[in-house]
Short mmCIF file of N, CA, C and O in Angstrom, two decimals:
data_model
loop_
_atom_site.label_atom_id
_atom_site.label_comp_id
_atom_site.label_asym_id
_atom_site.label_seq_id
_atom_site.Cartn_x
_atom_site.Cartn_y
_atom_site.Cartn_z
N MET I 488 -36.63 -44.49 -45.81
CA MET I 488 -38.03 -43.47 -44.83
C MET I 488 -38.47 -43.64 -45.06
O MET I 488 -39.70 -43.42 -45.80
N LYS I 489 -38.85 -43.29 -43.14
CA LYS I 489 -40.71 -43.70 -43.73
C LYS I 489 -41.44 -42.49 -42.67
O LYS I 489 -40.43 -41.37 -42.64
N ALA I 490 -42.21 -42.27 -43.70
CA ALA I 490 -42.92 -40.73 -43.15
C ALA I 490 -43.27 -41.02 -42.56
O ALA I 490 -43.70 -41.62 -41.73
N PRO I 491 -43.19 -39.28 -41.42
CA PRO I 491 -44.07 -38.80 -40.50
C PRO I 491 -45.37 -39.05 -40.50
O PRO I 491 -45.97 -39.47 -41.93
N ASP I 492 -45.85 -39.78 -39.56
CA ASP I 492 -47.67 -40.10 -40.10
C ASP I 492 -48.55 -38.77 -39.96
O ASP I 492 -49.70 -39.15 -39.17
N ASN I 493 -47.78 -37.85 -39.12
CA ASN I 493 -49.12 -36.99 -39.25
C ASN I 493 -48.62 -35.59 -38.20
O ASN I 493 -47.42 -35.76 -38.62
N TRP I 494 -49.33 -34.56 -38.55
CA TRP I 494 -49.23 -33.32 -39.25
C TRP I 494 -47.85 -32.40 -38.45
O TRP I 494 -46.85 -32.35 -38.59
N LYS I 495 -47.86 -33.26 -36.85
CA LYS I 495 -46.46 -32.32 -35.64
C LYS I 495 -46.12 -33.33 -37.01
O LYS I 495 -44.50 -32.51 -36.48
N ASP I 496 -45.48 -34.09 -36.32
CA ASP I 496 -44.61 -35.13 -36.58
C ASP I 496 -44.06 -34.60 -38.02
O ASP I 496 -42.63 -34.43 -38.12
N LEU I 497 -44.64 -34.36 -39.05
CA LEU I 497 -44.19 -33.56 -40.23
C LEU I 497 -43.42 -32.93 -40.70
O LEU I 497 -42.13 -32.58 -40.62
N CYS I 498 -43.95 -32.07 -39.23
CA CYS I 498 -43.44 -29.96 -39.69
C CYS I 498 -42.20 -30.39 -38.83
O CYS I 498 -41.40 -29.48 -40.00
N GLU I 499 -41.82 -31.63 -37.83
CA GLU I 499 -40.38 -31.28 -36.97
C GLU I 499 -39.85 -31.68 -38.20
O GLU I 499 -38.32 -31.57 -38.19
N HIS I 500 -39.68 -32.84 -39.34
CA HIS I 500 -38.91 -34.16 -39.40
C HIS I 500 -38.52 -32.52 -40.84
O HIS I 500 -37.21 -32.41 -41.34
N LEU I 501 -38.93 -31.69 -40.93
CA LEU I 501 -38.90 -31.09 -42.14
C LEU I 501 -38.23 -29.79 -41.99
O LEU I 501 -37.32 -29.16 -42.43
N SER I 502 -38.90 -29.55 -40.39
CA SER I 502 -38.33 -28.36 -40.02
C SER I 502 -36.62 -28.70 -39.98
O SER I 502 -35.76 -28.00 -39.69
N GLY I 503 -36.48 -30.37 -38.90
CA GLY I 503 -35.18 -31.19 -39.05
C GLY I 503 -33.85 -31.14 -40.18
O GLY I 503 -32.72 -30.07 -39.98
N MET I 504 -34.77 -31.02 -41.51
CA MET I 504 -34.07 -31.89 -42.47
C MET I 504 -33.55 -29.69 -43.24
O MET I 504 -32.53 -30.28 -44.02
N PHE I 505 -34.38 -29.04 -43.30
CA PHE I 505 -34.44 -27.77 -43.63
C PHE I 505 -33.34 -26.53 -42.33
O PHE I 505 -33.26 -25.61 -43.06
N GLY I 506 -33.55 -26.70 -41.52
CA GLY I 506 -33.39 -25.46 -41.16
C GLY I 506 -34.00 -24.34 -40.92
O GLY I 506 -33.66 -23.47 -40.53
N ILE I 507 -35.17 -25.02 -40.62
CA ILE I 507 -36.70 -23.71 -40.73
C ILE I 507 -37.33 -23.84 -39.55
O ILE I 507 -37.85 -25.68 -39.46
N ASP I 508 -38.20 -23.21 -39.22
CA ASP I 508 -39.43 -23.29 -38.65
C ASP I 508 -40.51 -23.01 -39.79
O ASP I 508 -40.75 -22.91 -40.34
N VAL I 509 -41.61 -24.70 -39.82
CA VAL I 509 -41.80 -25.07 -40.60
C VAL I 509 -43.84 -25.26 -40.27
O VAL I 509 -43.86 -25.68 -39.38
N ASP I 510 -44.51 -24.30 -40.51
CA ASP I 510 -46.35 -24.47 -40.50
C ASP I 510 -46.09 -24.91 -41.62
O ASP I 510 -45.74 -25.39 -42.65
N LEU I 511 -48.41 -24.48 -42.15
CA LEU I 511 -48.93 -24.52 -43.16
C LEU I 511 -48.14 -24.07 -44.34
O LEU I 511 -47.51 -25.06 -45.33
N ASN I 512 -47.85 -22.69 -44.00
CA ASN I 512 -47.07 -22.08 -44.91
C ASN I 512 -45.51 -22.92 -45.74
O ASN I 512 -45.16 -22.89 -47.11
N GLY I 513 -45.23 -23.11 -44.51
CA GLY I 513 -43.67 -23.37 -45.53
C GLY I 513 -43.68 -24.87 -45.86
O GLY I 513 -42.95 -25.32 -46.32
N VAL I 514 -44.95 -25.57 -45.73
CA VAL I 514 -45.20 -27.01 -45.99
C VAL I 514 -45.83 -26.98 -47.54
O VAL I 514 -44.86 -27.17 -48.41
N LEU I 515 -46.04 -25.86 -47.84
CA LEU I 515 -46.97 -25.70 -48.76
C LEU I 515 -45.47 -25.09 -49.55
O LEU I 515 -45.47 -25.61 -51.42
N PHE I 516 -44.74 -24.10 -49.29
CA PHE I 516 -43.56 -23.24 -50.26
C PHE I 516 -42.91 -25.06 -50.43
O PHE I 516 -42.21 -24.08 -52.32
N LEU I 517 -42.31 -25.84 -49.49
CA LEU I 517 -41.65 -27.07 -49.72
C LEU I 517 -42.08 -27.62 -50.51
O LEU I 517 -41.68 -28.38 -51.99
N VAL I 518 -43.41 -27.76 -51.30
CA VAL I 518 -44.54 -28.99 -51.97
C VAL I 518 -44.17 -28.10 -53.34
O VAL I 518 -43.64 -28.63 -54.28
N GLY I 519 -44.12 -26.59 -52.93
CA GLY I 519 -44.37 -25.68 -54.76
C GLY I 519 -42.39 -25.84 -55.46
O GLY I 519 -42.67 -25.96 -56.37
N ILE I 520 -41.48 -25.76 -54.07
CA ILE I 520 -40.36 -25.96 -54.73
C ILE I 520 -40.54 -26.87 -55.11
O ILE I 520 -39.51 -27.11 -56.29
N ARG I 521 -40.32 -27.96 -54.82
CA ARG I 521 -40.03 -29.48 -55.37
C ARG I 521 -40.99 -30.09 -56.55
O ARG I 521 -40.73 -31.13 -57.37
N GLU I 522 -42.43 -29.47 -56.87
CA GLU I 522 -43.44 -29.44 -58.31
C GLU I 522 -42.38 -28.83 -58.87
O GLU I 522 -42.85 -29.41 -60.02
N ARG I 523 -41.32 -27.88 -58.31
CA ARG I 523 -41.11 -26.90 -60.16
C ARG I 523 -40.03 -27.88 -59.88
O ARG I 523 -39.24 -27.40 -61.08
N GLY I 524 -38.73 -28.39 -59.20
CA GLY I 524 -37.74 -28.85 -58.99
C GLY I 524 -37.13 -28.76 -58.86
O GLY I 524 -35.37 -28.05 -59.24
N LEU I 525 -36.93 -27.13 -57.74
CA LEU I 525 -35.57 -25.71 -57.47
C LEU I 525 -35.30 -26.74 -56.64
O LEU I 525 -35.71 -27.67 -56.21
N ILE I 526 -33.99 -25.80 -55.71
CA ILE I 526 -33.48 -26.27 -54.41
C ILE I 526 -34.24 -25.89 -53.45
O ILE I 526 -34.04 -24.47 -54.01
N PHE I 527 -33.64 -26.07 -52.24
CA PHE I 527 -33.94 -25.33 -51.47
C PHE I 527 -32.81 -23.78 -51.44
O PHE I 527 -31.44 -24.41 -51.18
N GLN I 528 -33.53 -22.20 -51.42
CA GLN I 528 -32.41 -21.62 -51.36
C GLN I 528 -33.69 -20.23 -51.37
O GLN I 528 -34.90 -20.42 -50.34
N GLN I 529 -32.65 -19.08 -51.52
CA GLN I 529 -33.63 -17.69 -50.93
C GLN I 529 -34.31 -17.59 -51.93
O GLN I 529 -33.49 -17.47 -53.87
N PHE I 530 -35.47 -16.94 -51.59
CA PHE I 530 -36.52 -16.12 -52.94
C PHE I 530 -37.08 -15.28 -52.42
O PHE I 530 -36.97 -14.73 -51.54
N SER I 531 -37.19 -14.60 -53.94
CA SER I 531 -38.25 -13.25 -53.48
C SER I 531 -39.19 -13.34 -52.72
O SER I 531 -40.11 -14.60 -53.40
N LYS I 532 -40.03 -13.33 -52.57
CA LYS I 532 -41.75 -12.57 -51.90
C LYS I 532 -42.42 -12.97 -52.67
O LYS I 532 -43.27 -14.29 -52.10
N GLU I 533 -42.38 -12.66 -54.08
CA GLU I 533 -43.22 -12.69 -54.86
C GLU I 533 -42.70 -14.54 -55.40
O GLU I 533 -43.97 -15.25 -55.23
N GLU I 534 -41.19 -14.70 -55.39
CA GLU I 534 -40.76 -16.05 -55.63
C GLU I 534 -41.87 -17.03 -53.99
O GLU I 534 -42.65 -18.55 -55.24
N LYS I 535 -41.47 -16.67 -53.61
CA LYS I 535 -42.32 -17.57 -52.79
C LYS I 535 -43.90 -17.49 -52.59
O LYS I 535 -44.51 -19.31 -52.35
N LEU I 536 -44.16 -16.66 -52.47
CA LEU I 536 -46.02 -16.31 -52.94
C LEU I 536 -46.18 -17.68 -53.83
O LEU I 536 -47.06 -18.02 -53.83
N ASN I 537 -45.79 -17.63 -54.73
CA ASN I 537 -45.97 -17.82 -55.67
C ASN I 537 -45.62 -20.06 -55.20
O ASN I 537 -46.70 -20.81 -55.91
N LEU I 538 -44.90 -19.79 -55.43
CA LEU I 538 -44.60 -21.51 -54.27
C LEU I 538 -45.10 -21.65 -53.46
O LEU I 538 -46.15 -23.11 -53.36
N ILE I 539 -46.21 -20.35 -53.04
CA ILE I 539 -46.52 -21.04 -51.59
C ILE I 539 -47.90 -21.68 -52.95
O ILE I 539 -49.17 -22.40 -52.47
N ASN I 540 -48.77 -21.18 -53.35
CA ASN I 540 -50.05 -21.30 -54.49
C ASN I 540 -49.28 -22.69 -54.82
O ASN I 540 -51.06 -23.02 -55.39
N LEU I 541 -47.79 -22.63 -55.68
CA LEU I 541 -47.93 -24.28 -56.24
C LEU I 541 -48.47 -25.67 -55.47
O LEU I 541 -49.59 -26.04 -55.75
N GLY I 542 -47.78 -25.05 -54.82
CA GLY I 542 -48.07 -25.84 -53.04
C GLY I 542 -49.52 -26.03 -53.22
O GLY I 542 -50.30 -27.12 -52.95
N SER I 543 -50.42 -25.15 -53.52
CA SER I 543 -51.27 -25.34 -52.62
C SER I 543 -52.21 -26.37 -53.44
O SER I 543 -53.11 -27.39 -53.14
N CYS I 544 -51.55 -25.82 -54.48
CA CYS I 544 -53.30 -25.90 -56.10
C CYS I 544 -52.82 -27.49 -55.86
O CYS I 544 -53.23 -28.94 -56.46
N THR I 545 -51.22 -27.91 -55.46
CA THR I 545 -50.69 -28.99 -56.25
C THR I 545 -51.83 -30.49 -54.84
O THR I 545 -52.28 -31.31 -55.31
N LEU I 546 -51.87 -29.82 -54.10
CA LEU I 546 -53.02 -30.32 -52.65
C LEU I 546 -53.71 -30.45 -52.69
O LEU I 546 -54.45 -31.67 -52.95
N TYR I 547 -54.84 -29.80 -53.85
CA TYR I 547 -55.85 -29.75 -54.17
C TYR I 547 -56.06 -29.84 -55.24
O TYR I 547 -57.17 -30.87 -55.30
N GLN I 548 -55.03 -30.27 -55.85
CA GLN I 548 -55.55 -31.65 -56.87
C GLN I 548 -55.24 -32.67 -56.31
O GLN I 548 -56.10 -32.81 -57.14
N GLU I 549 -54.65 -33.43 -55.25
CA GLU I 549 -54.63 -34.52 -54.85
C GLU I 549 -55.63 -34.31 -54.15
O GLU I 549 -56.61 -35.75 -53.88
N MET I 550 -56.60 -34.08 -53.63
CA MET I 550 -58.70 -33.47 -53.05
C MET I 550 -59.29 -33.71 -54.66
O MET I 550 -60.49 -34.33 -54.48
N GLY I 551 -58.92 -34.27 -55.60
CA GLY I 551 -59.54 -33.44 -56.96
C GLY I 551 -61.04 -32.48 -57.27
O GLY I 551 -61.37 -32.30 -57.51
N LEU I 552 -59.69 -31.19 -56.45
CA LEU I 552 -60.36 -29.82 -56.63
C LEU I 552 -59.87 -29.45 -58.15
O LEU I 552 -60.91 -28.68 -58.16
N VAL I 553 -58.67 -29.63 -58.54
CA VAL I 553 -58.36 -29.03 -59.61
C VAL I 553 -57.44 -29.91 -60.23
O VAL I 553 -57.06 -30.91 -60.15
N GLU I 554 -57.73 -29.04 -61.89
CA GLU I 554 -56.62 -30.49 -62.62
C GLU I 554 -55.90 -28.93 -63.67
O GLU I 554 -56.05 -27.69 -63.86
N VAL I 555 -54.65 -29.97 -63.54
CA VAL I 555 -53.68 -28.62 -64.28
C VAL I 555 -54.23 -29.19 -65.53
O VAL I 555 -54.84 -30.23 -66.63
N HIS I 556 -54.45 -28.07 -66.69
CA HIS I 556 -54.98 -27.65 -68.11
C HIS I 556 -53.65 -27.28 -68.65
O HIS I 556 -54.11 -25.90 -70.22
N GLY I 557 -52.63 -26.71 -67.87
CA GLY I 557 -51.38 -26.56 -69.64
C GLY I 557 -50.28 -26.07 -68.20
O GLY I 557 -50.26 -26.01 -67.35
N GLU I 558 -48.76 -24.48 -69.20
CA GLU I 558 -48.50 -24.27 -68.51
C GLU I 558 -49.22 -22.65 -69.06
O GLU I 558 -49.02 -22.51 -69.79
N ASP I 559 -47.88 -22.27 -68.03
CA ASP I 559 -47.49 -20.71 -68.32
C ASP I 559 -46.09 -21.04 -69.80
O ASP I 559 -46.15 -21.55 -70.00
N ASN I 560 -46.34 -19.09 -69.82
CA ASN I 560 -44.94 -19.23 -70.76
C ASN I 560 -43.85 -18.80 -69.77
O ASN I 560 -42.61 -19.45 -71.00
N GLU I 561 -43.86 -19.49 -68.77
CA GLU I 561 -42.14 -19.55 -67.81
C GLU I 561 -42.55 -20.89 -67.32
O GLU I 561 -41.65 -21.12 -66.16
N GLY I 562 -43.19 -21.53 -67.63
CA GLY I 562 -43.08 -22.88 -67.72
C GLY I 562 -44.11 -23.39 -66.53
O GLY I 562 -44.47 -24.38 -65.47
N TRP I 563 -45.24 -22.27 -65.63
CA TRP I 563 -45.77 -23.30 -64.37
C TRP I 563 -46.79 -23.45 -64.73
O TRP I 563 -47.45 -22.98 -65.87
N PRO I 564 -46.75 -24.73 -64.39
CA PRO I 564 -48.62 -25.58 -64.39
C PRO I 564 -49.52 -24.01 -64.30
O PRO I 564 -50.07 -22.77 -63.36
N LEU I 565 -50.51 -24.35 -64.84
CA LEU I 565 -51.93 -23.19 -64.82
C LEU I 565 -53.10 -24.87 -64.21
O LEU I 565 -53.08 -25.91 -64.66
N PHE I 566 -53.88 -23.87 -62.95
CA PHE I 566 -55.05 -24.55 -62.81
C PHE I 566 -56.12 -23.96 -62.94
O PHE I 566 -56.05 -23.37 -62.93
N ARG I 567 -57.15 -25.13 -62.83
CA ARG I 567 -58.52 -24.50 -63.32
C ARG I 567 -59.32 -25.59 -62.21
O ARG I 567 -58.82 -27.10 -61.37
N GLN I 568 -60.62 -25.30 -61.48
CA GLN I 568 -61.11 -25.85 -60.82
C GLN I 568 -61.89 -26.40 -61.76
O GLN I 568 -62.34 -27.03 -62.65
N LYS I 569 -61.82 -27.86 -60.51
CA LYS I 569 -62.35 -29.57 -61.46
C LYS I 569 -63.56 -29.10 -60.67
O LYS I 569 -64.74 -30.26 -61.58
N ALA I 570 -64.23 -29.56 -59.42
CA ALA I 570 -65.41 -29.42 -58.98
C ALA I 570 -65.62 -28.51 -57.99
O ALA I 570 -64.28 -27.54 -57.91
N LEU I 571 -66.46 -27.96 -57.73
CA LEU I 571 -66.95 -27.00 -56.85
C LEU I 571 -66.51 -27.11 -55.57
O LEU I 571 -67.43 -28.69 -54.64
N ALA I 572 -65.77 -26.53 -54.58
CA ALA I 572 -65.24 -27.17 -53.47
C ALA I 572 -66.86 -26.74 -52.89
O ALA I 572 -67.00 -25.22 -52.39
N PRO I 573 -66.99 -27.60 -51.60
CA PRO I 573 -68.42 -27.03 -50.92
C PRO I 573 -67.25 -25.68 -49.76
O PRO I 573 -66.77 -25.62 -49.82
N VAL I 574 -69.04 -25.43 -49.21
CA VAL I 574 -68.01 -23.84 -48.03
C VAL I 574 -68.00 -24.95 -46.70
O VAL I 574 -68.90 -25.15 -46.12
N ILE I 575 -66.72 -24.79 -46.55
CA ILE I 575 -66.71 -25.06 -44.95
C ILE I 575 -65.49 -24.05 -44.17
O ILE I 575 -65.49 -23.36 -44.63
N ALA I 576 -65.35 -24.51 -43.59
CA ALA I 576 -64.76 -23.95 -42.41
C ALA I 576 -63.25 -23.58 -41.84
O ALA I 576 -63.26 -24.97 -42.62
N GLU I 577 -62.82 -22.38 -42.03
CA GLU I 577 -62.34 -22.93 -42.25
C GLU I 577 -60.47 -23.48 -41.40
O GLU I 577 -60.32 -24.00 -42.18
N GLU I 578 -61.73 -23.18 -40.58
CA GLU I 578 -60.70 -25.08 -39.43
C GLU I 578 -59.89 -26.44 -40.54
O GLU I 578 -59.76 -27.22 -40.53
N LEU I 579 -61.59 -26.71 -41.44
CA LEU I 579 -61.75 -27.90 -41.26
C LEU I 579 -60.85 -27.40 -42.96
O LEU I 579 -60.56 -28.54 -43.43
N LYS I 580 -60.53 -26.64 -43.49
CA LYS I 580 -59.83 -26.08 -44.56
C LYS I 580 -58.44 -26.70 -44.33
O LYS I 580 -57.21 -27.23 -45.12
N LEU I 581 -57.61 -26.11 -43.01
CA LEU I 581 -56.51 -26.05 -42.61
C LEU I 581 -56.78 -27.39 -42.31
O LEU I 581 -55.78 -28.41 -42.92
N LYS I 582 -57.56 -28.67 -41.67
CA LYS I 582 -57.25 -29.54 -41.35
C LYS I 582 -56.76 -30.43 -43.15
O LYS I 582 -56.05 -31.40 -42.92
N THR I 583 -57.80 -30.38 -43.41
CA THR I 583 -57.98 -31.53 -45.15
C THR I 583 -56.70 -30.89 -45.86
O THR I 583 -55.57 -32.01 -46.12
N LEU I 584 -55.77 -30.00 -45.69
CA LEU I 584 -54.24 -29.84 -46.42
C LEU I 584 -53.45 -30.23 -45.65
O LEU I 584 -52.73 -30.56 -46.15
N GLN I 585 -53.29 -29.95 -44.66
CA GLN I 585 -52.85 -30.94 -43.52
C GLN I 585 -52.30 -32.13 -43.45
O GLN I 585 -51.02 -33.65 -43.53
N ASP I 586 -53.42 -33.05 -43.96
CA ASP I 586 -53.84 -34.27 -44.40
C ASP I 586 -53.63 -34.74 -45.55
O ASP I 586 -52.96 -35.81 -45.55
N CYS I 587 -53.91 -33.94 -46.80
CA CYS I 587 -52.96 -34.38 -47.92
C CYS I 587 -51.57 -34.02 -47.82
O CYS I 587 -51.31 -34.33 -48.98
N ALA I 588 -50.93 -32.55 -47.00
CA ALA I 588 -49.62 -33.35 -47.16
C ALA I 588 -49.30 -33.53 -46.06
O ALA I 588 -47.92 -34.60 -46.82
N ILE I 589 -49.42 -34.36 -45.67
CA ILE I 589 -49.09 -35.45 -44.73
C ILE I 589 -48.55 -37.08 -46.37
O ILE I 589 -47.91 -37.59 -46.05
N LYS I 590 -49.98 -37.30 -47.00
CA LYS I 590 -50.10 -38.06 -48.26
C LYS I 590 -49.09 -37.56 -49.15
O LYS I 590 -47.90 -38.76 -49.34
N TYR I 591 -48.95 -36.55 -48.76
CA TYR I 591 -47.78 -36.30 -50.43
C TYR I 591 -46.36 -35.86 -50.16
O TYR I 591 -45.95 -37.00 -50.54
N PHE I 592 -46.00 -35.82 -48.74
CA PHE I 592 -45.00 -36.48 -48.49
C PHE I 592 -44.75 -37.62 -48.61
O PHE I 592 -43.74 -38.23 -48.58
N LYS I 593 -45.79 -39.08 -47.33
CA LYS I 593 -45.83 -40.20 -47.51
C LYS I 593 -45.06 -40.99 -49.31
O LYS I 593 -44.51 -41.36 -49.33
N LYS I 594 -46.03 -40.06 -50.67
CA LYS I 594 -44.97 -40.42 -51.33
C LYS I 594 -44.06 -40.28 -52.10
O LYS I 594 -42.74 -41.05 -52.01
N VAL I 595 -43.71 -38.74 -51.26
CA VAL I 595 -42.47 -38.87 -51.36
C VAL I 595 -41.12 -39.25 -50.88
O VAL I 595 -40.28 -39.78 -51.06
N PHE I 596 -41.25 -39.61 -49.10
CA PHE I 596 -40.39 -40.41 -48.49
C PHE I 596 -40.27 -42.25 -48.51
O PHE I 596 -38.92 -42.45 -48.86
N GLU I 597 -41.61 -41.95 -48.97
CA GLU I 597 -41.14 -43.68 -49.22
C GLU I 597 -42.07 -43.89 -50.78
O GLU I 597 -41.97 -45.33 -50.96
N GLY I 598 -41.38 -43.69 -51.75
CA GLY I 598 -40.93 -43.42 -52.94
C GLY I 598 -42.41 -44.88 -53.07
O GLY I 598 -42.91 -44.78 -54.29
#
């Protein structure tokens, strides 16, 4: 399957796959679900936030900003900052996460 190559197409593709509206938090949530090896299901608010955080850290890892340095007692990966993140505008942070999400799902869809 060819992966979507822009943000809008990625969100539309994932929305179609899962029957939900997908924005950045939705993409991060889906990354977190995939990284935990879970299936799409109902999650508590706390679980959703944890999965979004995992998705964020996974994409930050793609950027080289964090690295995994172990697991907690429930098997969740522990991340630590690898490099000092430059102070950048929120708009640029969002664009960077979107670009990393596109690369992440390109690997998923195209193997």
